[in-house]
Amino acid sequence: MSSTSPDSGSSGHTADAGDHHAHHAPLWAYASLAASTSVIGSYVGLSKLLVLVFPVFLLAFLRFGMAAIFMLPWLKRGPTEPPLTGRTRVLLFLESFFGNFLFSICLLFGMKHSSAVVAGVIMAGIPATVALMSWVFLRERIAPRTVAGIALAVGGIALVAVNKSGASAGGETSGWGALLLVGAMCCEASYVVIGKRLAADLSPRRISALINLWGLVLVTPLGLWQAMDFSFSAVAPKDWGLLLFYAIAASTVTVWLWMRGLRHVSAAKAGVFMVFLPISTAIIGLVFLGERLSGVQALAYALALAGVILATWPGQARRA
């Protein structure tokens, strides 16, 4: 009974069935994954506006702090959830360290030295990286077409990194900025793989609240350090509103939606839905930030998306 509830805390082994039982995954699980990555893509672009107002560590501190207040009720253990084990606590810390803390720092610093469109191309490599990590850590078999997909995605990323002359209206992309965004991509892939383990034991709401709380603990010293020399009175009301949206979207909505869907979908299949991230990121950059795609960036974008689809598109289940 509890396995059909979106926020149930039971193990729900249907999530581990993988492609062999993909038809058992409810439609709302796929919709949750698609919505999560679409929102992530939107705030990847909008975060470029926020780093012009707030220092990076202060921005992360305010984000986690706002979300922590909102998610206080989510910290309570549900009646069907088991107590936290030592292994689960370690996974929660790693999920927050890579998926919240380190990802935010790499992303925000990377965005200061690159355009939102370039960030979208680099983030297109996430599904291929998820497939590789799933093979290493989750023992998922990796098909030859997945290897080809990874090669395409890496080719697209490399093309963006060396194309310094293809800067858009949103600013020039440096090699340092591209490297930081690649780090953010690896952190996000780790978040998917670790989250697959956590989703079997904890409810999506509690996972969201706990990893956000760890993120707040990790960034607080750096955030307070930057807050001492920051003029809060100079921040416009619209920027506070954008920050509030960023906090709720990044720490609450996207995590909850992703964990909600991940309970019923295998890690490799879930990676398919990361295609919505670069698409929405590019749309934000083109529509709201006045950015343009150069010919080389368009080619890199196409290569990365082709790699995403090739590496993660679910194939027919084979019987041994």
PDB file of C-alpha atoms in Angstrom:
ATOM      1  CA  MET A   1       0.000   0.000   0.000  1.00  0.00           C
ATOM      2  CA  SER A   2       2.724   2.474   0.944  1.00  0.00           C
ATOM      3  CA  SER A   3       4.727   1.761  -2.217  1.00  0.00           C
ATOM      4  CA  THR A   4       2.126   3.613  -4.281  1.00  0.00           C
ATOM      5  CA  SER A   5       2.316   6.780  -2.220  1.00  0.00           C
ATOM      6  CA  PRO A   6       4.503   9.531  -3.688  1.00  0.00           C
ATOM      7  CA  ASP A   7       5.962  10.500  -0.285  1.00  0.00           C
ATOM      8  CA  SER A   8       5.992   7.076   1.309  1.00  0.00           C
ATOM      9  CA  GLY A   9       9.008   6.226   3.424  1.00  0.00           C
ATOM     10  CA  SER A  10       9.043   2.495   2.675  1.00  0.00           C
ATOM     11  CA  SER A  11      11.694   0.878   0.554  1.00  0.00           C
ATOM     12  CA  GLY A  12       9.634   0.472  -2.615  1.00  0.00           C
ATOM     13  CA  HIS A  13      11.703  -2.157  -4.441  1.00  0.00           C
ATOM     14  CA  THR A  14       9.860  -1.388  -7.663  1.00  0.00           C
ATOM     15  CA  ALA A  15      12.302   1.476  -8.054  1.00  0.00           C
ATOM     16  CA  ASP A  16      15.155  -0.983  -8.432  1.00  0.00           C
ATOM     17  CA  ALA A  17      13.495  -3.078 -11.057  1.00  0.00           C
ATOM     18  CA  GLY A  18      15.082  -1.017 -13.816  1.00  0.00           C
ATOM     19  CA  ASP A  19      14.171  -1.356 -17.448  1.00  0.00           C
ATOM     20  CA  HIS A  20      12.745  -4.841 -17.012  1.00  0.00           C
ATOM     21  CA  HIS A  21       9.722  -3.421 -15.172  1.00  0.00           C
ATOM     22  CA  ALA A  22       9.668   0.090 -16.580  1.00  0.00           C
ATOM     23  CA  HIS A  23       5.966  -0.220 -17.431  1.00  0.00           C
ATOM     24  CA  HIS A  24       5.197  -0.294 -13.680  1.00  0.00           C
ATOM     25  CA  ALA A  25       6.495   3.255 -13.204  1.00  0.00           C
ATOM     26  CA  PRO A  26       3.518   5.630 -12.858  1.00  0.00           C
ATOM     27  CA  LEU A  27       3.206   8.579 -15.189  1.00  0.00           C
ATOM     28  CA  TRP A  28       3.519  11.048 -12.305  1.00  0.00           C
ATOM     29  CA  ALA A  29       7.018   9.690 -11.649  1.00  0.00           C
ATOM     30  CA  TYR A  30       8.132  10.610 -15.165  1.00  0.00           C
ATOM     31  CA  ALA A  31       6.350  13.974 -14.889  1.00  0.00           C
ATOM     32  CA  SER A  32       8.167  14.664 -11.602  1.00  0.00           C
ATOM     33  CA  LEU A  33      11.576  14.001 -13.164  1.00  0.00           C
ATOM     34  CA  ALA A  34      10.796  16.165 -16.183  1.00  0.00           C
ATOM     35  CA  ALA A  35       9.508  19.035 -14.051  1.00  0.00           C
ATOM     36  CA  SER A  36      12.511  18.845 -11.707  1.00  0.00           C
ATOM     37  CA  THR A  37      15.123  19.155 -14.432  1.00  0.00           C
ATOM     38  CA  SER A  38      13.153  21.883 -16.220  1.00  0.00           C
ATOM     39  CA  VAL A  39      13.128  24.018 -13.067  1.00  0.00           C
ATOM     40  CA  ILE A  40      16.856  23.324 -12.533  1.00  0.00           C
ATOM     41  CA  GLY A  41      17.565  24.523 -16.052  1.00  0.00           C
ATOM     42  CA  SER A  42      15.612  27.724 -15.459  1.00  0.00           C
ATOM     43  CA  TYR A  43      17.495  28.702 -12.324  1.00  0.00           C
ATOM     44  CA  VAL A  44      20.866  27.820 -13.873  1.00  0.00           C
ATOM     45  CA  GLY A  45      20.222  30.726 -16.215  1.00  0.00           C
ATOM     46  CA  LEU A  46      18.646  33.020 -13.641  1.00  0.00           C
ATOM     47  CA  SER A  47      21.479  32.435 -11.169  1.00  0.00           C
ATOM     48  CA  LYS A  48      23.684  34.489 -13.498  1.00  0.00           C
ATOM     49  CA  LEU A  49      21.621  37.506 -12.455  1.00  0.00           C
ATOM     50  CA  LEU A  50      21.968  36.712  -8.753  1.00  0.00           C
ATOM     51  CA  VAL A  51      25.766  36.403  -8.774  1.00  0.00           C
ATOM     52  CA  LEU A  52      25.881  39.990  -9.992  1.00  0.00           C
ATOM     53  CA  VAL A  53      24.154  41.072  -6.757  1.00  0.00           C
ATOM     54  CA  PHE A  54      25.336  38.642  -4.060  1.00  0.00           C
ATOM     55  CA  PRO A  55      28.800  37.149  -3.395  1.00  0.00           C
ATOM     56  CA  VAL A  56      28.759  33.414  -4.170  1.00  0.00           C
ATOM     57  CA  PHE A  57      29.058  32.051  -0.606  1.00  0.00           C
ATOM     58  CA  LEU A  58      26.570  34.558   0.773  1.00  0.00           C
ATOM     59  CA  LEU A  59      24.156  33.652  -1.995  1.00  0.00           C
ATOM     60  CA  ALA A  60      24.450  29.940  -1.137  1.00  0.00           C
ATOM     61  CA  PHE A  61      24.048  30.695   2.593  1.00  0.00           C
ATOM     62  CA  LEU A  62      20.878  32.732   2.010  1.00  0.00           C
ATOM     63  CA  ARG A  63      19.519  30.067  -0.312  1.00  0.00           C
ATOM     64  CA  PHE A  64      19.956  27.213   2.173  1.00  0.00           C
ATOM     65  CA  GLY A  65      18.761  29.357   5.069  1.00  0.00           C
ATOM     66  CA  MET A  66      15.530  30.419   3.368  1.00  0.00           C
ATOM     67  CA  ALA A  67      14.809  26.857   2.271  1.00  0.00           C
ATOM     68  CA  ALA A  68      15.570  25.476   5.757  1.00  0.00           C
ATOM     69  CA  ILE A  69      12.882  27.689   7.286  1.00  0.00           C
ATOM     70  CA  PHE A  70      10.386  26.585   4.664  1.00  0.00           C
ATOM     71  CA  MET A  71      11.199  22.890   5.140  1.00  0.00           C
ATOM     72  CA  LEU A  72      11.251  22.694   8.953  1.00  0.00           C
ATOM     73  CA  PRO A  73       8.125  20.479   9.046  1.00  0.00           C
ATOM     74  CA  TRP A  74       9.776  18.102   6.555  1.00  0.00           C
ATOM     75  CA  LEU A  75      12.520  17.117   9.014  1.00  0.00           C
ATOM     76  CA  LYS A  76      10.152  15.011  11.103  1.00  0.00           C
ATOM     77  CA  ARG A  77      10.402  11.244  10.540  1.00  0.00           C
ATOM     78  CA  GLY A  78       7.303   9.722   9.011  1.00  0.00           C
ATOM     79  CA  PRO A  79       5.456   6.831  10.695  1.00  0.00           C
ATOM     80  CA  THR A  80       6.585   4.338   8.025  1.00  0.00           C
ATOM     81  CA  GLU A  81      10.215   5.475   7.836  1.00  0.00           C
ATOM     82  CA  PRO A  82      12.969   3.484   9.584  1.00  0.00           C
ATOM     83  CA  PRO A  83      15.426   5.296  11.901  1.00  0.00           C
ATOM     84  CA  LEU A  84      18.518   6.732  10.243  1.00  0.00           C
ATOM     85  CA  THR A  85      21.391   4.249  10.084  1.00  0.00           C
ATOM     86  CA  GLY A  86      25.075   5.184   9.994  1.00  0.00           C
ATOM     87  CA  ARG A  87      25.229   4.351   6.288  1.00  0.00           C
ATOM     88  CA  THR A  88      22.204   6.544   5.560  1.00  0.00           C
ATOM     89  CA  ARG A  89      23.701   9.463   7.487  1.00  0.00           C
ATOM     90  CA  VAL A  90      26.912   9.219   5.465  1.00  0.00           C
ATOM     91  CA  LEU A  91      24.936   9.100   2.211  1.00  0.00           C
ATOM     92  CA  LEU A  92      22.909  12.143   3.280  1.00  0.00           C
ATOM     93  CA  PHE A  93      26.115  14.084   3.956  1.00  0.00           C
ATOM     94  CA  LEU A  94      27.654  13.058   0.619  1.00  0.00           C
ATOM     95  CA  GLU A  95      24.408  13.872  -1.196  1.00  0.00           C
ATOM     96  CA  SER A  96      24.442  17.369   0.263  1.00  0.00           C
ATOM     97  CA  PHE A  97      28.201  17.898  -0.103  1.00  0.00           C
ATOM     98  CA  PHE A  98      28.241  17.010  -3.806  1.00  0.00           C
ATOM     99  CA  GLY A  99      24.676  17.842  -4.839  1.00  0.00           C
ATOM    100  CA  ASN A 100      24.145  21.033  -2.807  1.00  0.00           C
ATOM    101  CA  PHE A 101      27.356  22.554  -1.436  1.00  0.00           C
ATOM    102  CA  LEU A 102      30.017  21.753  -4.045  1.00  0.00           C
ATOM    103  CA  PHE A 103      27.560  21.868  -6.957  1.00  0.00           C
ATOM    104  CA  SER A 104      26.351  25.345  -5.950  1.00  0.00           C
ATOM    105  CA  ILE A 105      29.884  26.695  -5.574  1.00  0.00           C
ATOM    106  CA  CYS A 106      31.075  25.249  -8.903  1.00  0.00           C
ATOM    107  CA  LEU A 107      27.917  26.399 -10.665  1.00  0.00           C
ATOM    108  CA  LEU A 108      27.812  29.932  -9.275  1.00  0.00           C
ATOM    109  CA  PHE A 109      31.545  30.607  -9.733  1.00  0.00           C
ATOM    110  CA  GLY A 110      31.386  28.993 -13.173  1.00  0.00           C
ATOM    111  CA  MET A 111      28.433  31.171 -14.176  1.00  0.00           C
ATOM    112  CA  LYS A 112      30.455  34.283 -13.318  1.00  0.00           C
ATOM    113  CA  HIS A 113      32.956  33.318 -16.031  1.00  0.00           C
ATOM    114  CA  SER A 114      30.639  31.921 -18.712  1.00  0.00           C
ATOM    115  CA  SER A 115      27.329  32.466 -20.469  1.00  0.00           C
ATOM    116  CA  ALA A 116      24.083  30.683 -19.611  1.00  0.00           C
ATOM    117  CA  VAL A 117      24.002  29.055 -23.063  1.00  0.00           C
ATOM    118  CA  VAL A 118      27.505  27.616 -22.588  1.00  0.00           C
ATOM    119  CA  ALA A 119      26.457  26.367 -19.151  1.00  0.00           C
ATOM    120  CA  GLY A 120      23.522  24.602 -20.786  1.00  0.00           C
ATOM    121  CA  VAL A 121      25.789  22.817 -23.263  1.00  0.00           C
ATOM    122  CA  ILE A 122      28.136  21.639 -20.519  1.00  0.00           C
ATOM    123  CA  MET A 123      25.255  20.505 -18.312  1.00  0.00           C
ATOM    124  CA  ALA A 124      24.081  18.374 -21.240  1.00  0.00           C
ATOM    125  CA  GLY A 125      26.836  15.923 -20.270  1.00  0.00           C
ATOM    126  CA  ILE A 126      25.098  15.056 -16.979  1.00  0.00           C
ATOM    127  CA  PRO A 127      23.092  12.039 -18.271  1.00  0.00           C
ATOM    128  CA  ALA A 128      26.173  10.434 -19.824  1.00  0.00           C
ATOM    129  CA  THR A 129      28.082  10.989 -16.591  1.00  0.00           C
ATOM    130  CA  VAL A 130      25.197   9.451 -14.645  1.00  0.00           C
ATOM    131  CA  ALA A 131      25.356   6.385 -16.898  1.00  0.00           C
ATOM    132  CA  LEU A 132      29.085   6.015 -16.232  1.00  0.00           C
ATOM    133  CA  MET A 133      28.700   6.434 -12.463  1.00  0.00           C
ATOM    134  CA  SER A 134      25.772   4.014 -12.428  1.00  0.00           C
ATOM    135  CA  TRP A 135      28.008   1.428 -14.062  1.00  0.00           C
ATOM    136  CA  VAL A 136      30.787   1.996 -11.514  1.00  0.00           C
ATOM    137  CA  PHE A 137      28.780   2.373  -8.293  1.00  0.00           C
ATOM    138  CA  LEU A 138      25.403   0.743  -8.976  1.00  0.00           C
ATOM    139  CA  ARG A 139      26.742  -2.150 -11.068  1.00  0.00           C
ATOM    140  CA  GLU A 140      24.509  -1.214 -14.003  1.00  0.00           C
ATOM    141  CA  ARG A 141      25.645  -2.682 -17.308  1.00  0.00           C
ATOM    142  CA  ILE A 142      26.770  -0.044 -19.815  1.00  0.00           C
ATOM    143  CA  ALA A 143      25.955  -0.686 -23.478  1.00  0.00           C
ATOM    144  CA  PRO A 144      28.198   0.204 -26.441  1.00  0.00           C
ATOM    145  CA  ARG A 145      25.759   2.916 -27.484  1.00  0.00           C
ATOM    146  CA  THR A 146      26.170   4.455 -24.020  1.00  0.00           C
ATOM    147  CA  VAL A 147      29.926   4.642 -24.564  1.00  0.00           C
ATOM    148  CA  ALA A 148      29.263   6.368 -27.891  1.00  0.00           C
ATOM    149  CA  GLY A 149      26.882   8.754 -26.172  1.00  0.00           C
ATOM    150  CA  ILE A 150      29.485   9.644 -23.565  1.00  0.00           C
ATOM    151  CA  ALA A 151      31.997  10.349 -26.355  1.00  0.00           C
ATOM    152  CA  LEU A 152      29.541  12.700 -28.071  1.00  0.00           C
ATOM    153  CA  ALA A 153      28.754  14.523 -24.821  1.00  0.00           C
ATOM    154  CA  VAL A 154      32.439  14.923 -23.929  1.00  0.00           C
ATOM    155  CA  GLY A 155      33.124  16.133 -27.470  1.00  0.00           C
ATOM    156  CA  GLY A 156      30.470  18.808 -27.110  1.00  0.00           C
ATOM    157  CA  ILE A 157      31.857  19.914 -23.747  1.00  0.00           C
ATOM    158  CA  ALA A 158      35.418  20.078 -25.085  1.00  0.00           C
ATOM    159  CA  LEU A 159      34.250  22.094 -28.088  1.00  0.00           C
ATOM    160  CA  VAL A 160      32.676  24.686 -25.775  1.00  0.00           C
ATOM    161  CA  ALA A 161      35.738  24.828 -23.503  1.00  0.00           C
ATOM    162  CA  VAL A 162      38.133  25.654 -26.367  1.00  0.00           C
ATOM    163  CA  ASN A 163      35.730  27.999 -28.160  1.00  0.00           C
ATOM    164  CA  LYS A 164      36.671  31.125 -26.218  1.00  0.00           C
ATOM    165  CA  SER A 165      36.012  33.353 -29.203  1.00  0.00           C
ATOM    166  CA  GLY A 166      32.397  32.236 -29.397  1.00  0.00           C
ATOM    167  CA  ALA A 167      31.258  34.339 -26.464  1.00  0.00           C
ATOM    168  CA  SER A 168      27.647  35.472 -26.501  1.00  0.00           C
ATOM    169  CA  ALA A 169      26.076  38.704 -25.369  1.00  0.00           C
ATOM    170  CA  GLY A 170      25.971  37.310 -21.854  1.00  0.00           C
ATOM    171  CA  GLY A 171      29.761  37.428 -21.414  1.00  0.00           C
ATOM    172  CA  GLU A 172      32.932  35.604 -22.443  1.00  0.00           C
ATOM    173  CA  THR A 173      33.564  32.050 -21.348  1.00  0.00           C
ATOM    174  CA  SER A 174      36.997  31.325 -19.863  1.00  0.00           C
ATOM    175  CA  GLY A 175      38.674  27.946 -19.494  1.00  0.00           C
ATOM    176  CA  TRP A 176      38.373  28.333 -15.707  1.00  0.00           C
ATOM    177  CA  GLY A 177      34.629  28.922 -16.002  1.00  0.00           C
ATOM    178  CA  ALA A 178      34.187  25.877 -18.227  1.00  0.00           C
ATOM    179  CA  LEU A 179      36.201  23.711 -15.809  1.00  0.00           C
ATOM    180  CA  LEU A 180      34.043  24.795 -12.870  1.00  0.00           C
ATOM    181  CA  LEU A 181      30.889  23.969 -14.813  1.00  0.00           C
ATOM    182  CA  VAL A 182      32.276  20.520 -15.642  1.00  0.00           C
ATOM    183  CA  GLY A 183      32.823  20.068 -11.890  1.00  0.00           C
ATOM    184  CA  ALA A 184      29.201  21.073 -11.308  1.00  0.00           C
ATOM    185  CA  MET A 185      28.157  18.492 -13.895  1.00  0.00           C
ATOM    186  CA  CYS A 186      30.046  15.716 -12.053  1.00  0.00           C
ATOM    187  CA  CYS A 187      28.555  16.813  -8.729  1.00  0.00           C
ATOM    188  CA  GLU A 188      25.054  16.683 -10.178  1.00  0.00           C
ATOM    189  CA  ALA A 189      25.679  13.192 -11.550  1.00  0.00           C
ATOM    190  CA  SER A 190      26.855  12.074  -8.090  1.00  0.00           C
ATOM    191  CA  TYR A 191      23.653  13.545  -6.681  1.00  0.00           C
ATOM    192  CA  VAL A 192      21.585  11.303  -8.978  1.00  0.00           C
ATOM    193  CA  VAL A 193      23.480   8.109  -8.132  1.00  0.00           C
ATOM    194  CA  ILE A 194      23.563   8.702  -4.357  1.00  0.00           C
ATOM    195  CA  GLY A 195      19.940   9.829  -4.425  1.00  0.00           C
ATOM    196  CA  LYS A 196      18.931   6.485  -5.940  1.00  0.00           C
ATOM    197  CA  ARG A 197      20.247   4.773  -2.789  1.00  0.00           C
ATOM    198  CA  LEU A 198      18.548   7.237  -0.435  1.00  0.00           C
ATOM    199  CA  ALA A 199      15.181   7.177  -2.196  1.00  0.00           C
ATOM    200  CA  ALA A 200      14.709   3.529  -1.251  1.00  0.00           C
ATOM    201  CA  ASP A 201      14.743   4.308   2.491  1.00  0.00           C
ATOM    202  CA  LEU A 202      13.542   7.886   3.075  1.00  0.00           C
ATOM    203  CA  SER A 203      10.635  10.004   1.866  1.00  0.00           C
ATOM    204  CA  PRO A 204      11.357  12.665  -0.785  1.00  0.00           C
ATOM    205  CA  ARG A 205      10.408  15.455   1.619  1.00  0.00           C
ATOM    206  CA  ARG A 206      12.737  14.300   4.379  1.00  0.00           C
ATOM    207  CA  ILE A 207      15.643  13.781   1.982  1.00  0.00           C
ATOM    208  CA  SER A 208      15.127  17.325   0.681  1.00  0.00           C
ATOM    209  CA  ALA A 209      15.080  18.828   4.191  1.00  0.00           C
ATOM    210  CA  LEU A 210      18.060  16.865   5.526  1.00  0.00           C
ATOM    211  CA  ILE A 211      20.434  17.486   2.649  1.00  0.00           C
ATOM    212  CA  ASN A 212      19.473  21.173   2.603  1.00  0.00           C
ATOM    213  CA  LEU A 213      20.266  21.361   6.325  1.00  0.00           C
ATOM    214  CA  TRP A 214      23.696  19.828   5.692  1.00  0.00           C
ATOM    215  CA  GLY A 215      24.235  22.351   2.909  1.00  0.00           C
ATOM    216  CA  LEU A 216      23.444  25.186   5.323  1.00  0.00           C
ATOM    217  CA  VAL A 217      25.912  23.817   7.895  1.00  0.00           C
ATOM    218  CA  LEU A 218      28.680  23.493   5.302  1.00  0.00           C
ATOM    219  CA  VAL A 219      28.327  26.973   3.816  1.00  0.00           C
ATOM    220  CA  THR A 220      27.512  28.987   6.980  1.00  0.00           C
ATOM    221  CA  PRO A 221      31.132  29.950   7.911  1.00  0.00           C
ATOM    222  CA  LEU A 222      31.867  31.212   4.383  1.00  0.00           C
ATOM    223  CA  GLY A 223      28.478  32.890   4.089  1.00  0.00           C
ATOM    224  CA  LEU A 224      28.843  34.793   7.365  1.00  0.00           C
ATOM    225  CA  TRP A 225      32.358  35.854   6.361  1.00  0.00           C
ATOM    226  CA  GLN A 226      31.053  37.476   3.179  1.00  0.00           C
ATOM    227  CA  ALA A 227      27.984  38.898   4.955  1.00  0.00           C
ATOM    228  CA  MET A 228      30.153  41.077   7.209  1.00  0.00           C
ATOM    229  CA  ASP A 229      31.196  43.332   4.311  1.00  0.00           C
ATOM    230  CA  PHE A 230      27.952  43.182   2.315  1.00  0.00           C
ATOM    231  CA  SER A 231      25.440  46.039   2.065  1.00  0.00           C
ATOM    232  CA  PHE A 232      22.043  44.347   2.356  1.00  0.00           C
ATOM    233  CA  SER A 233      20.232  47.696   2.061  1.00  0.00           C
ATOM    234  CA  ALA A 234      21.531  48.082  -1.487  1.00  0.00           C
ATOM    235  CA  VAL A 235      19.675  44.954  -2.699  1.00  0.00           C
ATOM    236  CA  ALA A 236      16.565  45.783  -4.736  1.00  0.00           C
ATOM    237  CA  PRO A 237      13.195  44.162  -3.819  1.00  0.00           C
ATOM    238  CA  LYS A 238      13.100  42.360  -7.172  1.00  0.00           C
ATOM    239  CA  ASP A 239      16.459  40.744  -6.372  1.00  0.00           C
ATOM    240  CA  TRP A 240      15.145  39.514  -3.016  1.00  0.00           C
ATOM    241  CA  GLY A 241      12.167  38.044  -4.834  1.00  0.00           C
ATOM    242  CA  LEU A 242      14.432  36.311  -7.337  1.00  0.00           C
ATOM    243  CA  LEU A 243      16.533  34.963  -4.461  1.00  0.00           C
ATOM    244  CA  LEU A 244      13.439  33.581  -2.753  1.00  0.00           C
ATOM    245  CA  PHE A 245      12.410  31.825  -5.973  1.00  0.00           C
ATOM    246  CA  TYR A 246      15.949  30.472  -6.364  1.00  0.00           C
ATOM    247  CA  ALA A 247      15.964  29.137  -2.776  1.00  0.00           C
ATOM    248  CA  ILE A 248      12.596  27.424  -3.039  1.00  0.00           C
ATOM    249  CA  ALA A 249      13.272  26.080  -6.538  1.00  0.00           C
ATOM    250  CA  ALA A 250      16.838  24.866  -5.969  1.00  0.00           C
ATOM    251  CA  SER A 251      16.597  23.409  -2.455  1.00  0.00           C
ATOM    252  CA  THR A 252      12.955  22.404  -2.161  1.00  0.00           C
ATOM    253  CA  VAL A 253      10.943  21.904  -5.331  1.00  0.00           C
ATOM    254  CA  THR A 254      13.555  20.306  -7.576  1.00  0.00           C
ATOM    255  CA  VAL A 255      14.918  17.930  -4.924  1.00  0.00           C
ATOM    256  CA  TRP A 256      11.463  16.812  -3.835  1.00  0.00           C
ATOM    257  CA  LEU A 257      10.280  16.268  -7.419  1.00  0.00           C
ATOM    258  CA  TRP A 258      13.446  14.381  -8.343  1.00  0.00           C
ATOM    259  CA  MET A 259      13.413  12.056  -5.325  1.00  0.00           C
ATOM    260  CA  ARG A 260       9.694  11.508  -5.802  1.00  0.00           C
ATOM    261  CA  GLY A 261      10.241  10.244  -9.334  1.00  0.00           C
ATOM    262  CA  LEU A 262      13.530   8.446  -8.620  1.00  0.00           C
ATOM    263  CA  ARG A 263      11.812   6.044  -6.206  1.00  0.00           C
ATOM    264  CA  HIS A 264      10.040   4.414  -9.156  1.00  0.00           C
ATOM    265  CA  VAL A 265      12.554   4.826 -12.007  1.00  0.00           C
ATOM    266  CA  SER A 266      16.042   3.352 -12.393  1.00  0.00           C
ATOM    267  CA  ALA A 267      19.017   5.728 -12.329  1.00  0.00           C
ATOM    268  CA  ALA A 268      19.872   5.139 -15.990  1.00  0.00           C
ATOM    269  CA  LYS A 269      16.287   5.757 -17.119  1.00  0.00           C
ATOM    270  CA  ALA A 270      16.009   8.832 -14.892  1.00  0.00           C
ATOM    271  CA  GLY A 271      19.068  10.260 -16.630  1.00  0.00           C
ATOM    272  CA  VAL A 272      17.038  10.554 -19.835  1.00  0.00           C
ATOM    273  CA  PHE A 273      15.031  13.364 -18.271  1.00  0.00           C
ATOM    274  CA  MET A 274      18.149  15.515 -17.854  1.00  0.00           C
ATOM    275  CA  VAL A 275      17.610  16.588 -21.475  1.00  0.00           C
ATOM    276  CA  PHE A 276      15.107  19.087 -20.089  1.00  0.00           C
ATOM    277  CA  LEU A 277      17.897  20.850 -18.146  1.00  0.00           C
ATOM    278  CA  PRO A 278      19.979  22.167 -21.065  1.00  0.00           C
ATOM    279  CA  ILE A 279      16.843  22.928 -23.058  1.00  0.00           C
ATOM    280  CA  SER A 280      15.336  25.138 -20.364  1.00  0.00           C
ATOM    281  CA  THR A 281      18.744  26.705 -19.563  1.00  0.00           C
ATOM    282  CA  ALA A 282      19.219  27.716 -23.194  1.00  0.00           C
ATOM    283  CA  ILE A 283      15.707  29.129 -23.400  1.00  0.00           C
ATOM    284  CA  ILE A 284      16.340  31.324 -20.325  1.00  0.00           C
ATOM    285  CA  GLY A 285      19.626  32.561 -21.775  1.00  0.00           C
ATOM    286  CA  LEU A 286      18.159  33.328 -25.199  1.00  0.00           C
ATOM    287  CA  VAL A 287      14.863  34.860 -24.075  1.00  0.00           C
ATOM    288  CA  PHE A 288      15.732  36.695 -20.844  1.00  0.00           C
ATOM    289  CA  LEU A 289      19.491  37.313 -20.917  1.00  0.00           C
ATOM    290  CA  GLY A 290      19.899  38.441 -24.518  1.00  0.00           C
ATOM    291  CA  GLU A 291      22.322  35.638 -25.394  1.00  0.00           C
ATOM    292  CA  ARG A 292      22.868  34.219 -28.868  1.00  0.00           C
ATOM    293  CA  LEU A 293      24.054  30.882 -30.179  1.00  0.00           C
ATOM    294  CA  SER A 294      27.141  30.970 -32.368  1.00  0.00           C
ATOM    295  CA  GLY A 295      27.522  28.345 -35.057  1.00  0.00           C
ATOM    296  CA  VAL A 296      30.161  26.449 -33.060  1.00  0.00           C
ATOM    297  CA  GLN A 297      28.048  26.573 -29.882  1.00  0.00           C
ATOM    298  CA  ALA A 298      25.032  25.277 -31.808  1.00  0.00           C
ATOM    299  CA  LEU A 299      27.119  22.368 -33.086  1.00  0.00           C
ATOM    300  CA  ALA A 300      28.427  21.659 -29.566  1.00  0.00           C
ATOM    301  CA  TYR A 301      24.898  21.855 -28.198  1.00  0.00           C
ATOM    302  CA  ALA A 302      23.668  19.376 -30.812  1.00  0.00           C
ATOM    303  CA  LEU A 303      26.555  16.977 -30.088  1.00  0.00           C
ATOM    304  CA  ALA A 304      25.919  17.087 -26.340  1.00  0.00           C
ATOM    305  CA  LEU A 305      22.183  16.501 -26.734  1.00  0.00           C
ATOM    306  CA  ALA A 306      22.820  13.656 -29.173  1.00  0.00           C
ATOM    307  CA  GLY A 307      25.128  12.116 -26.596  1.00  0.00           C
ATOM    308  CA  VAL A 308      22.461  12.504 -23.915  1.00  0.00           C
ATOM    309  CA  ILE A 309      19.833  10.724 -25.987  1.00  0.00           C
ATOM    310  CA  LEU A 310      22.175   8.008 -27.218  1.00  0.00           C
ATOM    311  CA  ALA A 311      23.557   7.246 -23.744  1.00  0.00           C
ATOM    312  CA  THR A 312      20.323   7.248 -21.778  1.00  0.00           C
ATOM    313  CA  TRP A 313      17.432   6.441 -24.090  1.00  0.00           C
ATOM    314  CA  PRO A 314      15.921   3.212 -22.696  1.00  0.00           C
ATOM    315  CA  GLY A 315      16.345   0.120 -24.846  1.00  0.00           C
ATOM    316  CA  GLN A 316      14.345  -3.066 -24.888  1.00  0.00           C
ATOM    317  CA  ALA A 317      14.926  -5.372 -21.957  1.00  0.00           C
ATOM    318  CA  ARG A 318      16.924  -8.493 -22.760  1.00  0.00           C
ATOM    319  CA  ARG A 319      16.379 -11.854 -21.198  1.00  0.00           C
ATOM    320  CA  ALA A 320      19.378 -13.876 -20.121  1.00  0.00           C
TER     321      ALA A 320
END
